[in-house]
Short mmCIF file of C-alpha atoms in Angstrom, two decimals:
data_model
loop_
_atom_site.label_atom_id
_atom_site.label_comp_id
_atom_site.label_asym_id
_atom_site.label_seq_id
_atom_site.Cartn_x
_atom_site.Cartn_y
_atom_site.Cartn_z
CA MET Z 1 -0.13 0.07 -0.34
CA SER Z 2 1.33 3.65 -1.24
CA THR Z 3 2.22 6.18 1.74
CA VAL Z 4 -0.01 9.08 2.39
CA VAL Z 5 0.89 12.23 3.74
CA LYS Z 6 -0.87 12.10 7.67
CA PRO Z 7 -0.46 14.88 10.57
CA GLY Z 8 -0.02 13.63 14.47
CA GLY Z 9 -0.03 14.73 17.44
CA LEU Z 10 -3.07 15.39 18.24
CA LEU Z 11 -2.17 14.75 15.51
CA SER Z 12 -2.86 10.88 16.00
CA SER Z 13 -5.94 12.13 16.05
CA ILE Z 14 -6.09 13.72 12.89
CA SER Z 15 -4.28 11.02 10.50
CA SER Z 16 -7.59 8.85 12.48
CA GLY Z 17 -10.37 12.16 10.33
CA ILE Z 18 -8.48 11.71 7.04
CA SER Z 19 -8.76 7.80 7.45
CA ASN Z 20 -12.50 8.09 8.52
CA CYS Z 21 -13.44 11.09 5.94
CA ARG Z 22 -12.35 9.44 3.09
CA SER Z 23 -12.92 5.69 4.15
CA LYS Z 24 -16.67 6.60 4.72
CA VAL Z 25 -17.24 9.05 1.31
CA ARG Z 26 -15.73 6.59 -0.22
CA SER Z 27 -17.43 3.46 1.24
CA TYR Z 28 -20.41 4.69 -1.11
CA ILE Z 29 -19.30 3.89 -4.17
CA ALA Z 30 -17.76 0.26 -3.14
CA THR Z 31 -14.12 1.26 -2.64
CA GLU Z 32 -12.37 0.36 0.34
CA HIS Z 33 -10.06 -1.96 -0.76
CA SER Z 34 -8.44 0.44 -3.93
CA GLU Z 35 -5.32 2.02 -3.28
CA VAL Z 36 -5.04 5.35 -2.16
CA VAL Z 37 -1.16 7.01 -3.61
CA ASN Z 38 0.77 9.99 -3.74
CA PRO Z 39 0.28 12.82 -6.41
CA ASP Z 40 3.30 12.33 -7.98
CA GLY Z 41 2.03 8.74 -9.01
CA SER Z 42 5.98 7.58 -8.37
CA ASN Z 43 6.27 4.06 -7.09
CA VAL Z 44 2.55 3.18 -6.26
CA GLU Z 45 0.09 1.25 -8.49
CA GLN Z 46 -2.39 2.78 -10.17
CA ASP Z 47 -6.04 3.47 -8.49
CA GLU Z 48 -8.24 2.09 -11.54
CA THR Z 49 -11.04 3.17 -8.98
CA ALA Z 50 -11.94 6.34 -11.25
CA SER Z 51 -12.09 4.91 -14.27
CA ARG Z 52 -14.41 1.89 -13.86
CA PHE Z 53 -17.04 4.38 -12.54
CA LYS Z 54 -19.81 4.97 -15.46
CA VAL Z 55 -21.43 8.58 -15.84
CA GLU Z 56 -24.86 7.42 -14.20
CA GLU Z 57 -22.62 5.78 -11.73
CA ARG Z 58 -21.02 9.60 -10.84
CA GLU Z 59 -24.32 11.36 -11.24
CA SER Z 60 -25.51 8.75 -9.01
CA LEU Z 61 -23.33 9.10 -5.84
CA TRP Z 62 -23.12 12.72 -6.71
CA THR Z 63 -27.07 12.62 -5.71
CA GLN Z 64 -26.37 10.43 -1.94
CA VAL Z 65 -23.31 12.70 -0.92
CA HIS Z 66 -24.26 16.41 -1.86
CA ASN Z 67 -26.05 17.04 1.13
CA TYR Z 68 -23.26 16.16 3.42
CA ILE Z 69 -21.31 19.40 1.07
CA GLY Z 70 -20.09 21.63 3.99
CA SER Z 71 -20.88 19.78 6.79
CA ASP Z 72 -18.71 17.90 9.53
CA VAL Z 73 -18.05 14.01 8.28
CA SER Z 74 -16.54 12.38 11.05
CA SER Z 75 -19.13 9.77 11.84
CA LEU Z 76 -21.25 9.39 8.78
CA ILE Z 77 -21.37 5.50 8.30
CA THR Z 78 -20.16 2.05 9.43
CA LEU Z 79 -16.79 0.75 8.21
CA PRO Z 80 -16.05 -2.54 7.32
CA VAL Z 81 -13.55 -3.63 8.63
CA THR Z 82 -11.46 -4.76 5.92
CA ILE Z 83 -9.92 -1.59 6.16
CA PHE Z 84 -8.87 -1.65 9.19
CA GLU Z 85 -5.87 -1.64 11.24
CA PRO Z 86 -4.82 -3.73 14.16
CA MET Z 87 -5.19 -0.75 16.56
CA SER Z 88 -7.38 1.69 18.41
CA MET Z 89 -6.47 5.62 17.74
CA LEU Z 90 -5.75 5.80 21.22
CA GLN Z 91 -3.49 3.06 20.37
CA LYS Z 92 -2.44 5.71 17.46
CA MET Z 93 -2.10 8.16 19.67
CA ALA Z 94 0.47 7.14 21.87
CA GLU Z 95 3.09 6.59 18.83
CA ILE Z 96 3.81 10.50 19.92
CA MET Z 97 6.10 8.78 22.28
CA GLU Z 98 8.53 6.82 19.48
CA TYR Z 99 11.19 9.57 19.22
CA SER Z 100 10.08 11.32 22.89
CA TYR Z 101 14.37 11.12 23.67
CA LEU Z 102 14.09 14.39 21.74
CA LEU Z 103 11.88 16.08 24.96
CA ASP Z 104 14.38 14.52 27.52
CA LYS Z 105 17.07 16.38 25.98
CA ALA Z 106 15.12 19.62 25.17
CA ASP Z 107 15.05 19.23 29.34
CA GLN Z 108 18.14 18.70 29.71
CA CYS Z 109 19.73 21.37 27.76
CA GLU Z 110 20.19 24.64 29.55
CA ASP Z 111 19.92 27.04 25.58
CA SER Z 112 16.45 27.68 25.47
CA SER Z 113 16.45 28.18 22.14
CA MET Z 114 17.84 24.65 22.07
CA LYS Z 115 15.07 23.35 23.87
CA LEU Z 116 12.69 24.64 21.23
CA VAL Z 117 14.71 22.55 18.86
CA TYR Z 118 14.45 19.46 20.71
CA ALA Z 119 10.77 19.90 21.10
CA SER Z 120 9.88 20.82 18.08
CA THR Z 121 11.26 17.84 16.25
CA TRP Z 122 10.24 15.62 18.72
CA ALA Z 123 6.28 17.28 17.52
CA VAL Z 124 7.77 17.18 13.64
CA SER Z 125 8.60 12.94 14.56
CA VAL Z 126 5.75 11.92 14.57
CA TYR Z 127 4.15 12.24 11.13
CA PHE Z 128 6.26 9.93 10.14
CA ALA Z 129 4.41 6.96 11.79
CA TYR Z 130 1.12 8.61 10.91
CA ALA Z 131 1.87 8.20 6.80
CA ARG Z 132 0.06 4.90 7.27
CA THR Z 133 -3.06 3.65 5.17
CA TRP Z 134 -5.13 1.68 7.15
CA LYS Z 135 -7.80 3.49 9.57
CA PRO Z 136 -7.28 2.67 13.30
CA PHE Z 137 -10.31 1.62 15.49
CA ASN Z 138 -12.81 3.97 17.07
CA PRO Z 139 -12.79 3.91 20.54
CA ILE Z 140 -15.45 2.26 22.64
CA LEU Z 141 -16.17 5.37 25.07
CA GLY Z 142 -14.92 4.51 28.87
CA GLU Z 143 -11.27 2.36 26.59
CA THR Z 144 -8.22 2.96 27.83
CA TYR Z 145 -4.37 2.63 26.38
CA GLU Z 146 -1.45 2.18 28.88
CA MET Z 147 2.16 1.77 27.77
CA VAL Z 148 5.25 1.60 30.00
CA ASP Z 149 8.62 1.52 28.62
CA LYS Z 150 12.24 0.55 30.26
CA ASN Z 151 13.28 4.06 30.53
CA GLY Z 152 10.64 5.00 33.32
CA LEU Z 153 7.92 6.98 30.83
CA THR Z 154 4.55 5.88 31.50
CA PHE Z 155 1.51 6.82 28.89
CA LEU Z 156 -2.22 6.35 29.35
CA ALA Z 157 -4.82 7.59 27.31
CA GLU Z 158 -8.88 7.30 27.69
CA GLN Z 159 -11.75 7.99 25.43
CA VAL Z 160 -14.10 10.42 26.77
CA SER Z 161 -16.56 11.21 24.91
CA HIS Z 162 -17.85 9.00 21.45
CA HIS Z 163 -20.05 11.97 20.05
CA PRO Z 164 -18.32 13.41 20.10
CA PRO Z 165 -15.53 11.85 19.69
CA MET Z 166 -12.54 13.34 21.99
CA GLY Z 167 -9.72 11.60 23.21
CA THR Z 168 -7.56 12.02 26.35
CA ALA Z 169 -3.57 11.36 27.35
CA HIS Z 170 -0.49 11.81 30.17
CA ALA Z 171 2.17 10.60 29.48
CA GLU Z 172 5.41 11.23 32.23
CA ASN Z 173 9.01 9.73 32.54
CA GLU Z 174 11.58 12.13 35.13
CA HIS Z 175 12.20 14.82 31.76
CA PHE Z 176 8.74 15.94 30.59
CA SER Z 177 5.22 15.31 30.88
CA TYR Z 178 2.82 15.16 28.08
CA ASP Z 179 -1.24 16.51 28.37
CA VAL Z 180 -3.25 16.29 24.87
CA THR Z 181 -6.77 16.71 24.64
CA SER Z 182 -7.80 15.53 20.85
CA LYS Z 183 -10.52 16.65 18.94
CA LEU Z 184 -11.68 17.19 15.37
CA LYS Z 185 -13.61 19.04 13.13
CA THR Z 186 -14.48 18.22 9.66
CA LYS Z 187 -15.39 20.15 6.33
CA PHE Z 188 -16.74 18.14 3.66
CA LEU Z 189 -16.05 20.47 0.13
CA GLY Z 190 -17.65 17.98 -2.58
CA ASN Z 191 -13.79 15.83 -4.11
CA SER Z 192 -12.36 16.49 -0.66
CA VAL Z 193 -12.44 17.35 3.02
CA ASP Z 194 -10.78 19.67 5.00
CA VAL Z 195 -9.48 18.85 8.46
CA PHE Z 196 -8.69 20.76 11.68
CA PRO Z 197 -7.70 19.97 14.73
CA LEU Z 198 -9.54 21.08 17.10
CA GLY Z 199 -7.29 20.11 20.57
CA ARG Z 200 -4.01 21.19 22.41
CA THR Z 201 -1.50 20.04 22.92
CA ARG Z 202 0.81 20.94 26.48
CA VAL Z 203 4.67 19.82 27.16
CA LEU Z 204 6.25 20.69 30.95
CA LEU Z 205 9.74 20.44 30.64
CA LYS Z 206 10.54 19.57 34.37
CA LYS Z 207 14.05 20.45 34.81
CA SER Z 208 13.56 24.62 34.03
CA ASN Z 209 9.59 24.15 34.14
CA MET Z 210 9.28 25.67 31.16
CA VAL Z 211 5.17 25.06 29.40
CA LEU Z 212 5.24 24.33 25.75
CA ASP Z 213 1.92 24.63 23.82
CA LEU Z 214 1.20 22.99 20.09
CA VAL Z 215 -0.39 23.70 17.25
CA PRO Z 216 -0.22 21.86 13.93
CA PRO Z 217 -1.36 22.57 11.31
CA PRO Z 218 -4.23 21.67 8.99
CA THR Z 219 -5.28 18.76 6.43
CA LYS Z 220 -6.56 18.92 3.43
CA VAL Z 221 -7.98 15.34 1.55
CA HIS Z 222 -8.04 15.52 -2.16
CA ASN Z 223 -9.76 13.41 -3.91
CA VAL Z 224 -11.83 11.11 -1.54
CA LEU Z 225 -14.41 10.69 -4.71
CA PHE Z 226 -12.74 10.95 -7.42
CA GLY Z 227 -9.26 10.28 -9.00
CA ARG Z 228 -5.90 10.10 -6.69
CA THR Z 229 -6.37 10.65 -3.04
CA TRP Z 230 -3.90 12.42 -1.54
CA VAL Z 231 -3.70 14.17 1.87
CA ASP Z 232 -1.57 17.34 2.54
CA SER Z 233 -0.62 19.46 5.80
CA PRO Z 234 0.44 23.07 3.93
CA GLY Z 235 0.23 25.71 6.90
CA ASP Z 236 2.93 26.57 10.14
CA MET Z 237 3.35 24.39 12.61
CA VAL Z 238 4.04 26.44 15.70
CA MET Z 239 5.35 25.83 19.19
CA THR Z 240 6.00 28.48 21.69
CA ASN Z 241 7.42 28.26 25.29
CA LEU Z 242 4.33 29.76 27.69
CA THR Z 243 6.89 31.07 30.32
CA THR Z 244 9.84 32.35 28.36
CA GLY Z 245 7.52 33.94 25.25
CA GLU Z 246 10.28 31.73 22.74
CA LYS Z 247 8.10 30.22 20.24
CA VAL Z 248 9.24 28.13 16.43
CA VAL Z 249 7.56 28.11 13.69
CA LEU Z 250 7.74 25.43 10.75
CA TYR Z 251 6.42 25.63 7.03
CA PHE Z 252 4.85 22.56 5.83
CA HIS Z 253 5.99 22.95 2.25
CA PRO Z 254 2.73 22.17 -0.15
CA CYS Z 255 2.49 19.44 -2.58
CA ASN Z 256 1.36 19.89 -6.56
CA TRP Z 257 0.03 17.16 -8.20
CA PHE Z 258 4.42 17.10 -9.02
CA GLY Z 259 4.61 16.12 -5.42
CA LYS Z 260 6.32 19.86 -6.02
CA ARG Z 261 6.63 23.26 -3.67
CA LEU Z 262 4.08 25.25 -4.00
CA GLY Z 263 3.12 28.41 -2.83
CA ARG Z 264 5.56 31.24 -0.07
CA ALA Z 265 8.31 30.41 -2.46
CA LEU Z 266 9.88 33.61 -1.12
CA SER Z 267 9.63 33.31 2.61
CA PHE Z 268 13.00 31.75 3.12
CA GLY Z 269 14.47 33.51 0.07
CA ARG Z 270 17.14 35.34 2.14
CA ARG Z 271 18.21 32.11 2.84
CA LYS Z 272 20.50 32.27 -0.14
CA GLY Z 273 17.79 30.23 -2.38
CA LYS Z 274 17.52 26.59 0.01
CA SER Z 275 13.83 27.55 0.30
CA GLN Z 276 13.49 26.94 -3.40
CA GLY Z 277 12.59 23.74 -5.13
CA ARG Z 278 11.44 22.62 -2.03
CA GLY Z 279 9.68 18.47 -2.37
CA ARG Z 280 7.83 16.67 -0.82
CA ASN Z 281 7.84 16.36 2.51
CA ASP Z 282 9.63 18.76 3.34
CA ILE Z 283 9.93 21.60 6.31
CA ASP Z 284 11.60 24.98 7.11
CA GLY Z 285 10.98 27.78 10.12
CA PHE Z 286 13.40 29.22 11.99
CA VAL Z 287 13.29 29.68 16.89
CA TYR Z 288 12.28 33.29 17.49
CA SER Z 289 13.65 34.87 20.66
CA LYS Z 290 10.45 36.64 22.67
CA ASP Z 291 11.17 39.50 20.39
CA GLY Z 292 10.62 38.01 17.59
CA GLN Z 293 14.24 37.86 16.17
CA PRO Z 294 15.56 34.49 14.66
CA LYS Z 295 18.01 32.84 16.59
CA MET Z 296 17.80 29.49 15.09
CA ILE Z 297 17.01 27.68 11.72
CA MET Z 298 15.72 24.68 11.05
CA THR Z 299 15.07 22.58 8.17
CA GLY Z 300 14.72 19.14 7.33
CA ASN Z 301 11.22 16.21 5.84
CA TRP Z 302 9.39 14.71 7.88
CA ALA Z 303 10.54 11.59 5.94
CA LYS Z 304 13.94 11.42 6.97
CA SER Z 305 15.09 13.98 9.17
CA MET Z 306 15.15 17.23 10.46
CA SER Z 307 18.72 19.51 10.84
CA TYR Z 308 19.73 22.49 12.72
CA GLN Z 309 22.04 25.59 12.48
CA PRO Z 310 22.18 29.09 14.41
CA CYS Z 311 21.41 32.22 12.48
CA ASN Z 312 21.83 36.09 12.50
CA ALA Z 313 18.63 38.18 13.51
CA ASP Z 314 18.09 38.81 10.03
CA GLY Z 315 18.08 35.20 9.60
CA GLU Z 316 21.43 34.52 7.80
CA PRO Z 317 23.29 31.24 8.99
CA VAL Z 318 26.15 32.17 11.86
CA GLU Z 319 29.01 32.54 9.47
CA ARG Z 320 31.56 28.69 10.13
CA ALA Z 321 27.70 27.37 12.24
CA GLN Z 322 27.37 24.49 10.66
CA LEU Z 323 23.67 22.94 9.36
CA LYS Z 324 23.75 20.23 12.21
CA GLU Z 325 21.12 17.29 11.90
CA ILE Z 326 19.01 16.49 15.05
CA TRP Z 327 17.30 13.44 14.29
CA ARG Z 328 16.71 11.17 11.24
CA VAL Z 329 13.74 8.34 10.53
CA ALA Z 330 14.59 4.66 12.78
CA ASP Z 331 14.84 1.55 9.50
CA VAL Z 332 12.23 0.02 9.35
CA PRO Z 333 10.97 -3.38 8.97
CA LYS Z 334 10.12 -4.29 4.84
CA GLY Z 335 7.39 -5.56 4.20
CA ASP Z 336 5.48 -5.23 7.10
CA LYS Z 337 1.07 -5.70 6.13
CA TYR Z 338 0.49 -2.13 7.74
CA GLN Z 339 3.21 -0.57 7.27
CA TYR Z 340 4.20 -0.48 10.80
CA THR Z 341 7.89 0.63 12.43
CA HIS Z 342 8.89 -1.51 15.40
CA PHE Z 343 8.20 1.08 17.82
CA ALA Z 344 4.11 0.22 16.36
CA HIS Z 345 5.13 -3.44 17.23
CA THR Z 346 5.75 -2.57 20.32
CA ILE Z 347 2.32 -0.19 21.00
CA ASN Z 348 0.40 -3.29 19.99
CA SER Z 349 2.07 -5.90 22.47
CA PHE Z 350 1.66 -7.34 25.83
CA ASP Z 351 5.48 -6.50 25.82
CA SER Z 352 4.59 -2.68 26.61
CA ALA Z 353 1.85 -3.41 29.31
CA PRO Z 354 2.39 -2.54 32.96
CA PRO Z 355 2.06 -5.47 35.43
CA THR Z 356 -1.62 -4.50 36.60
CA LEU Z 357 -2.88 -3.71 32.91
CA LEU Z 358 -7.06 -1.78 33.46
CA ALA Z 359 -9.69 -4.16 31.54
CA SER Z 360 -10.63 -1.73 29.43
CA ASP Z 361 -6.62 -1.67 27.75
CA SER Z 362 -7.29 -1.27 23.87
CA ARG Z 363 -4.98 -4.52 23.13
CA LEU Z 364 -7.74 -6.95 25.20
CA ARG Z 365 -10.66 -6.07 22.07
CA PRO Z 366 -11.57 -8.51 20.92
CA ASP Z 367 -12.03 -7.17 17.15
CA ARG Z 368 -8.54 -5.97 17.34
CA TYR Z 369 -7.46 -9.16 18.31
CA ALA Z 370 -9.31 -10.92 16.18
CA LEU Z 371 -6.97 -8.74 12.79
CA GLU Z 372 -3.97 -8.57 14.15
CA ARG Z 373 -4.56 -12.71 13.95
CA GLY Z 374 -5.99 -12.44 10.35
CA ASP Z 375 -9.16 -13.75 11.48
CA VAL Z 376 -11.28 -10.44 9.31
CA SER Z 377 -15.19 -12.15 9.70
CA SER Z 378 -14.23 -12.22 13.62
CA ALA Z 379 -13.42 -8.35 13.76
CA GLY Z 380 -15.88 -7.70 11.89
CA PHE Z 381 -18.66 -9.82 14.14
CA GLU Z 382 -16.70 -8.37 17.10
CA LYS Z 383 -16.44 -5.20 15.86
CA SER Z 384 -20.73 -4.86 15.45
CA ARG Z 385 -20.80 -6.62 18.92
CA LEU Z 386 -18.72 -3.96 20.69
CA GLU Z 387 -20.83 -1.13 18.76
CA GLU Z 388 -24.50 -2.43 19.46
CA ARG Z 389 -22.97 -2.65 23.01
CA GLN Z 390 -21.73 0.95 23.44
CA ARG Z 391 -25.57 1.94 22.48
CA ALA Z 392 -27.02 -0.13 24.89
CA GLU Z 393 -25.18 1.58 27.30
CA LYS Z 394 -25.90 4.72 25.94
CA LYS Z 395 -29.94 4.56 26.00
CA LEU Z 396 -29.58 2.82 29.43
CA ARG Z 397 -27.41 6.48 31.00
CA GLU Z 398 -29.97 8.62 29.13
CA GLN Z 399 -32.46 6.26 30.96
CA LYS Z 400 -31.05 6.90 33.81
CA ARG Z 401 -30.59 10.12 33.71
CA GLN Z 402 -26.89 9.76 34.07
CA GLU Z 403 -23.64 11.14 32.35
CA PHE Z 404 -20.60 9.43 31.39
CA VAL Z 405 -17.53 10.34 34.41
CA PRO Z 406 -14.63 9.06 32.88
CA ARG Z 407 -12.10 7.41 35.22
CA TRP Z 408 -8.35 8.86 34.87
CA PHE Z 409 -9.02 12.78 33.37
CA LYS Z 410 -11.99 15.13 33.96
CA MET Z 411 -13.26 18.43 32.95
CA SER Z 412 -10.45 20.49 34.29
CA GLY Z 413 -13.48 23.73 33.46
CA GLU Z 414 -11.02 25.84 31.24
CA ILE Z 415 -11.93 26.60 27.95
CA ALA Z 416 -9.36 26.72 25.23
CA PRO Z 417 -9.72 28.85 22.33
CA THR Z 418 -8.07 27.35 19.09
CA PRO Z 419 -7.73 28.65 15.38
CA TRP Z 420 -10.83 26.93 14.43
CA GLY Z 421 -13.11 27.10 17.26
CA GLU Z 422 -13.03 26.63 21.70
CA LEU Z 423 -12.44 22.94 23.25
CA GLU Z 424 -13.52 22.38 26.44
CA VAL Z 425 -9.94 20.65 27.68
CA TYR Z 426 -9.48 17.57 30.06
CA GLU Z 427 -6.58 17.08 32.49
CA PHE Z 428 -5.11 14.45 34.35
CA ASN Z 429 -7.02 13.46 38.08
CA GLY Z 430 -3.78 11.63 39.02
CA LYS Z 431 -6.01 8.78 40.66
CA TYR Z 432 -3.94 6.87 38.01
CA HIS Z 433 -0.20 7.45 39.65
CA LYS Z 434 -2.46 6.23 43.44
CA ARG Z 435 -2.78 2.88 41.81
CA VAL Z 436 0.16 2.09 40.05
CA GLU Z 437 1.95 3.14 44.02
CA SER Z 438 -0.72 0.67 45.51
CA SER Z 439 0.53 -2.30 42.99
CA PRO Z 440 2.75 -5.30 44.34
CA ALA Z 441 5.59 -5.28 44.33
CA GLY Z 442 7.75 -7.30 41.98
CA HIS Z 443 4.26 -8.04 40.35
CA THR Z 444 5.49 -9.32 36.53
CA VAL Z 445 4.08 -8.77 33.04
CA ASN Z 446 2.35 -12.16 32.77
CA VAL Z 447 0.80 -12.47 28.73
CA ASP Z 448 -0.87 -15.05 28.92
CA GLN Z 449 -2.48 -14.08 31.99
CA PHE Z 450 -3.81 -10.93 29.82
CA ARG Z 451 -5.08 -12.96 26.88
CA SER Z 452 -7.58 -14.51 29.23
CA MET Z 453 -8.45 -11.19 30.60
CA ALA Z 454 -12.48 -9.76 29.16
CA PHE Z 455 -11.84 -6.11 27.43
CA ASP Z 456 -14.44 -4.41 29.76
CA PRO Z 457 -14.85 -0.10 29.24
CA TRP Z 458 -18.39 -0.89 30.31
CA GLN Z 459 -19.95 1.93 32.78
CA PHE Z 460 -22.24 -0.65 34.26
CA GLY Z 461 -20.17 -3.16 35.37
CA ALA Z 462 -21.13 -7.54 34.66
CA SER Z 463 -22.26 -8.08 39.10
CA GLY Z 464 -25.50 -7.98 37.25
CA GLU Z 465 -27.25 -5.27 39.67
CA GLN Z 466 -27.27 -3.68 36.60
CA ASN Z 467 -29.54 -4.98 33.27
CA VAL Z 468 -28.76 -3.22 29.25
CA VAL Z 469 -31.12 -2.39 27.13
CA HIS Z 470 -30.57 -3.87 24.34
CA GLY Z 471 -33.12 -3.67 20.88
CA SER Z 472 -36.17 -3.85 22.16
CA GLN Z 473 -34.97 -6.03 25.55
CA VAL Z 474 -33.41 -5.35 29.51
CA VAL Z 475 -30.72 -8.28 29.12
CA PRO Z 476 -28.35 -8.90 32.01
CA VAL Z 477 -25.15 -8.20 31.52
CA SER Z 478 -23.84 -11.01 33.53
CA VAL Z 479 -25.51 -12.70 30.52
CA GLU Z 480 -22.67 -13.44 27.44
CA PRO Z 481 -21.77 -11.27 25.47
CA THR Z 482 -23.26 -13.75 22.32
CA LEU Z 483 -25.89 -13.97 23.94
CA LEU Z 484 -26.64 -10.13 23.67
CA VAL Z 485 -25.44 -10.32 19.84
CA ALA Z 486 -28.05 -13.44 19.33
CA ALA Z 487 -30.90 -11.33 20.94
CA SER Z 488 -30.73 -8.93 18.65
#
């Protein structure tokens, strides 16, 4: 399968929205198996879907979808499992931690400009991981994902809203803490979809007690109905040091049909033409002082590497200063079905799980696990069963006039402005740390025990004291899940 550009950060959420919007609209014309290709057509197979459509078929399609023009299309229809990858969106959110060592370096260095060089490179690095074309599973309300690594990093994500879809995450080690409230806003424009990252990402560097704020660029999905589908993220990524007022602005060069740089041709002309002829996935920018003076040049390609170079107030490289590479994409397995990096495989493995795994963890999803084993039929069945159970819980909450309450995050009461609208911000409530501290010392990961655990993100537990409304019936939660499906 060919590569499509997808953003990360909240970035991880954006990539899901891209796949979601494209797949849902294209599913009207039964193209879930068609290839998505690069705009320059290089090293990819031709998408033959468009040539198969007759004029009357296209007219019929437009009749079906024209009412969606200008609308948010993040939740149109149920999707076939054949277009999915064996990973939940919450797991995909964790991929931003693949190069978290860059945040460690940002915390350890003394130069405040270099802190932004390291931190912004970390924000760029996730774009490579989110270039996959498969769609992750939409999290069930209350679903979680936990990850730990040998360097002391812990990551926890939780789905806190189903409509609109919202995920939250908190990550931490001795050098930094990371918090994100992730939400998408989309706009269907006929043969393209605009995706806006309506969310907030914050990083605290512990040694210096500096707080960084990240705003990624928007994304546009081209040719969702006809022609070669491709994705671009033209515009500025801005990371601001809220403590000092310094910031870095990285410009993601837009692509035209030939994969060349397009627009903003003279934006870095003072750099002796280095911006000229920029190509696909290329990035340029500066680290600025609080007074707006350029301090560092940053340049690179999110699919390859990033480099930096000190500059003067005019944006010209300092004499004798060398352009230094700061990050390079790690080697990835060849021929991997889902184009997973080594780190992505770790995320999907119980090897990265804590000794006391929550039963709501994404790894335990029966649909995800069935797809990982290659059992597409079972994956589709389990996906439908989970979605039906989620609808049943929603009805029960409405009957009881109860609101869903996240376990590990809470609403902060803050309404944050973003370039695309206001956002209700969630914050980590700290209860997870207490749970970890109360875990038995020396407890080790038991993979066989984890595999026997039932996936349980449900608000109403399997005690038998609560009932779940299923279709027109009221069925005890303690009944076997297969019987819940049979009752529909």
